[in-house]
mmCIF file of C-alpha atoms in Angstrom:
data_model
loop_
_atom_site.group_PDB
_atom_site.id
_atom_site.type_symbol
_atom_site.label_atom_id
_atom_site.label_comp_id
_atom_site.label_asym_id
_atom_site.label_seq_id
_atom_site.Cartn_x
_atom_site.Cartn_y
_atom_site.Cartn_z
ATOM 1 C CA MET R 27 104.127 107.346 80.991
ATOM 2 C CA LYS R 28 104.078 110.044 83.418
ATOM 3 C CA GLU R 29 102.488 113.559 84.257
ATOM 4 C CA LEU R 30 103.317 116.688 86.394
ATOM 5 C CA ALA R 31 101.532 117.361 89.711
ATOM 6 C CA GLU R 32 101.661 120.046 92.207
ATOM 7 C CA ILE R 33 102.539 118.956 95.564
ATOM 8 C CA ARG R 34 99.936 120.164 97.501
ATOM 9 C CA THR R 35 97.800 118.074 95.424
ATOM 10 C CA LEU R 36 98.911 114.471 96.655
ATOM 11 C CA LYS R 37 97.733 112.300 98.649
ATOM 12 C CA VAL R 38 98.411 109.602 100.832
ATOM 13 C CA ASN R 39 97.901 105.913 98.713
ATOM 14 C CA ARG R 40 99.067 107.793 95.526
ATOM 15 C CA TYR R 41 101.873 107.699 93.269
ATOM 16 C CA ILE R 42 104.924 109.579 92.851
ATOM 17 C CA ILE R 43 108.164 109.266 90.936
ATOM 18 C CA ILE R 44 111.455 109.290 93.154
ATOM 19 C CA ASP R 45 114.853 108.571 91.323
ATOM 20 C CA ASP R 46 113.192 107.078 88.152
ATOM 21 C CA GLU R 47 111.322 104.741 90.618
ATOM 22 C CA PRO R 48 107.191 104.888 90.463
ATOM 23 C CA CYS R 49 106.866 104.974 94.643
ATOM 24 C CA LYS R 50 103.231 104.597 96.570
ATOM 25 C CA ILE R 51 103.070 107.252 99.033
ATOM 26 C CA VAL R 52 102.647 106.345 102.978
ATOM 27 C CA GLY R 53 103.235 109.898 104.503
ATOM 28 C CA LEU R 54 102.609 113.149 103.641
ATOM 29 C CA SER R 55 103.064 116.361 105.954
ATOM 30 C CA THR R 56 103.755 119.817 105.552
ATOM 31 C CA SER R 57 104.996 122.991 107.384
ATOM 32 C CA LYS R 58 104.186 125.853 107.980
ATOM 33 C CA PRO R 59 105.479 129.018 105.710
ATOM 34 C CA GLY R 60 108.384 130.598 107.622
ATOM 35 C CA LYS R 61 109.038 134.364 107.761
ATOM 36 C CA HIS R 62 110.679 134.504 103.995
ATOM 37 C CA GLY R 63 109.955 130.599 103.225
ATOM 38 C CA GLU R 64 107.197 129.006 101.878
ATOM 39 C CA ALA R 65 105.729 125.784 103.103
ATOM 40 C CA LYS R 66 107.712 122.406 102.279
ATOM 41 C CA ALA R 67 106.342 118.589 102.441
ATOM 42 C CA ARG R 68 107.960 115.921 103.379
ATOM 43 C CA ILE R 69 106.904 113.238 101.310
ATOM 44 C CA GLU R 70 107.849 109.147 102.512
ATOM 45 C CA ALA R 71 107.119 106.722 100.142
ATOM 46 C CA ILE R 72 107.751 102.974 99.107
ATOM 47 C CA GLY R 73 109.039 101.752 95.926
ATOM 48 C CA ILE R 74 106.171 99.510 93.723
ATOM 49 C CA PHE R 75 108.912 97.403 92.186
ATOM 50 C CA ASP R 76 111.763 97.511 94.513
ATOM 51 C CA GLY R 77 110.131 98.035 97.859
ATOM 52 C CA GLN R 78 112.764 100.457 98.664
ATOM 53 C CA LYS R 79 111.481 103.380 101.262
ATOM 54 C CA ARG R 80 112.196 106.932 100.166
ATOM 55 C CA SER R 81 111.775 110.242 101.161
ATOM 56 C CA ILE R 82 111.652 114.029 99.622
ATOM 57 C CA VAL R 83 111.173 117.377 101.262
ATOM 58 C CA LYS R 84 109.915 120.280 98.789
ATOM 59 C CA PRO R 85 108.089 123.576 98.561
ATOM 60 C CA VAL R 86 104.554 122.367 98.170
ATOM 61 C CA LYS R 87 104.283 124.546 95.460
ATOM 62 C CA HIS R 88 106.565 122.617 93.402
ATOM 63 C CA LYS R 89 106.002 120.247 90.335
ATOM 64 C CA VAL R 90 106.722 116.586 90.458
ATOM 65 C CA HIS R 91 105.831 113.742 88.506
ATOM 66 C CA VAL R 92 103.291 111.025 88.724
ATOM 67 C CA PRO R 93 103.601 107.966 87.177
ATOM 68 C CA ILE R 94 100.554 106.659 84.774
ATOM 69 C CA ILE R 95 99.536 103.073 86.432
ATOM 70 C CA ASP R 96 97.846 101.232 84.666
ATOM 71 C CA LYS R 97 96.308 98.002 86.470
ATOM 72 C CA ARG R 98 95.039 95.412 84.332
ATOM 73 C CA THR R 99 94.238 91.468 84.026
ATOM 74 C CA ALA R 100 95.417 88.569 82.562
ATOM 75 C CA GLN R 101 95.271 85.017 82.667
ATOM 76 C CA VAL R 102 97.887 82.305 83.275
ATOM 77 C CA LEU R 103 98.933 80.382 80.199
ATOM 78 C CA ALA R 104 102.245 78.515 81.552
ATOM 79 C CA LEU R 105 104.944 78.122 84.268
ATOM 80 C CA MET R 106 108.156 77.745 83.444
ATOM 81 C CA ASP R 107 110.583 77.564 86.572
ATOM 82 C CA ASP R 108 110.609 81.130 88.212
ATOM 83 C CA ASN R 109 108.761 82.617 85.483
ATOM 84 C CA VAL R 110 105.076 82.872 83.838
ATOM 85 C CA GLN R 111 103.649 83.586 80.851
ATOM 86 C CA LEU R 112 100.762 85.768 80.906
ATOM 87 C CA MET R 113 97.587 86.707 78.420
ATOM 88 C CA ASP R 114 96.243 90.158 79.151
ATOM 89 C CA LEU R 115 92.864 89.851 78.533
ATOM 90 C CA GLU R 116 91.995 93.240 77.277
ATOM 91 C CA THR R 117 94.594 93.297 74.532
ATOM 92 C CA TYR R 118 95.669 89.553 74.684
ATOM 93 C CA GLU R 119 98.841 90.103 74.129
ATOM 94 C CA THR R 120 101.182 87.660 75.473
ATOM 95 C CA PHE R 121 104.428 88.198 77.827
ATOM 96 C CA GLU R 122 106.515 86.454 80.270
ATOM 97 C CA MET R 123 107.537 87.618 83.701
ATOM 98 C CA PRO R 124 109.303 86.430 86.824
ATOM 99 C CA ILE R 125 107.274 85.233 89.356
ATOM 100 C CA PRO R 126 107.219 87.223 92.839
ATOM 101 C CA ASP R 127 108.346 85.325 96.032
ATOM 102 C CA GLU R 128 105.322 85.589 97.461
ATOM 103 C CA TYR R 129 102.860 83.980 95.053
ATOM 104 C CA LYS R 130 105.469 81.069 93.965
ATOM 105 C CA GLY R 131 103.140 78.131 94.863
ATOM 106 C CA GLN R 132 100.052 79.834 94.069
ATOM 107 C CA LEU R 133 99.555 80.403 90.563
ATOM 108 C CA GLU R 134 98.558 77.732 88.249
ATOM 109 C CA THR R 135 97.421 77.674 84.320
ATOM 110 C CA GLY R 136 94.351 79.020 83.309
ATOM 111 C CA LYS R 137 93.751 81.229 86.541
ATOM 112 C CA GLU R 138 93.501 84.575 86.407
ATOM 113 C CA ILE R 139 95.380 87.494 88.079
ATOM 114 C CA GLN R 140 95.687 90.990 88.317
ATOM 115 C CA TYR R 141 98.788 93.151 87.604
ATOM 116 C CA LEU R 142 99.868 97.022 87.443
ATOM 117 C CA GLN R 143 102.073 98.205 84.655
ATOM 118 C CA ALA R 144 104.117 101.284 85.152
ATOM 119 C CA LEU R 145 107.100 103.227 83.059
ATOM 120 C CA GLY R 146 107.539 100.016 80.787
ATOM 121 C CA ARG R 147 107.794 97.367 83.918
ATOM 122 C CA LYS R 148 104.777 94.948 85.304
ATOM 123 C CA LYS R 149 104.390 93.483 88.471
ATOM 124 C CA ILE R 150 101.826 90.943 89.363
ATOM 125 C CA THR R 151 99.618 92.700 92.538
ATOM 126 C CA ARG R 152 96.712 90.021 93.189
ATOM 127 C CA VAL R 153 96.445 86.142 92.351
#
């Protein structure tokens, strides 16, 4: 899910969609309006799921898509090679996802983890 927001309302550590990828804003700078133009904003962001750095330059009155990030808690049900089976602790929904490299060897059955969900994709954020 996503919504529209004006660029001037965005802040560092918030989220934006660039090239259909949800990204976390790491830098935001604005320029003064010129004689015939309007103020522009330069946004530096890093992709949540792919870690790629992206940047855009647009007028501050321009509207952009902002992802709705859902931070949730889940319990580890089973470990299977490079995948983990999780159960959401609110909805009791079970699902599988690949284990990120930084969390390999840290997951144990029965432990709780935090993950985020955006645009139909999930990622483990904290063990």
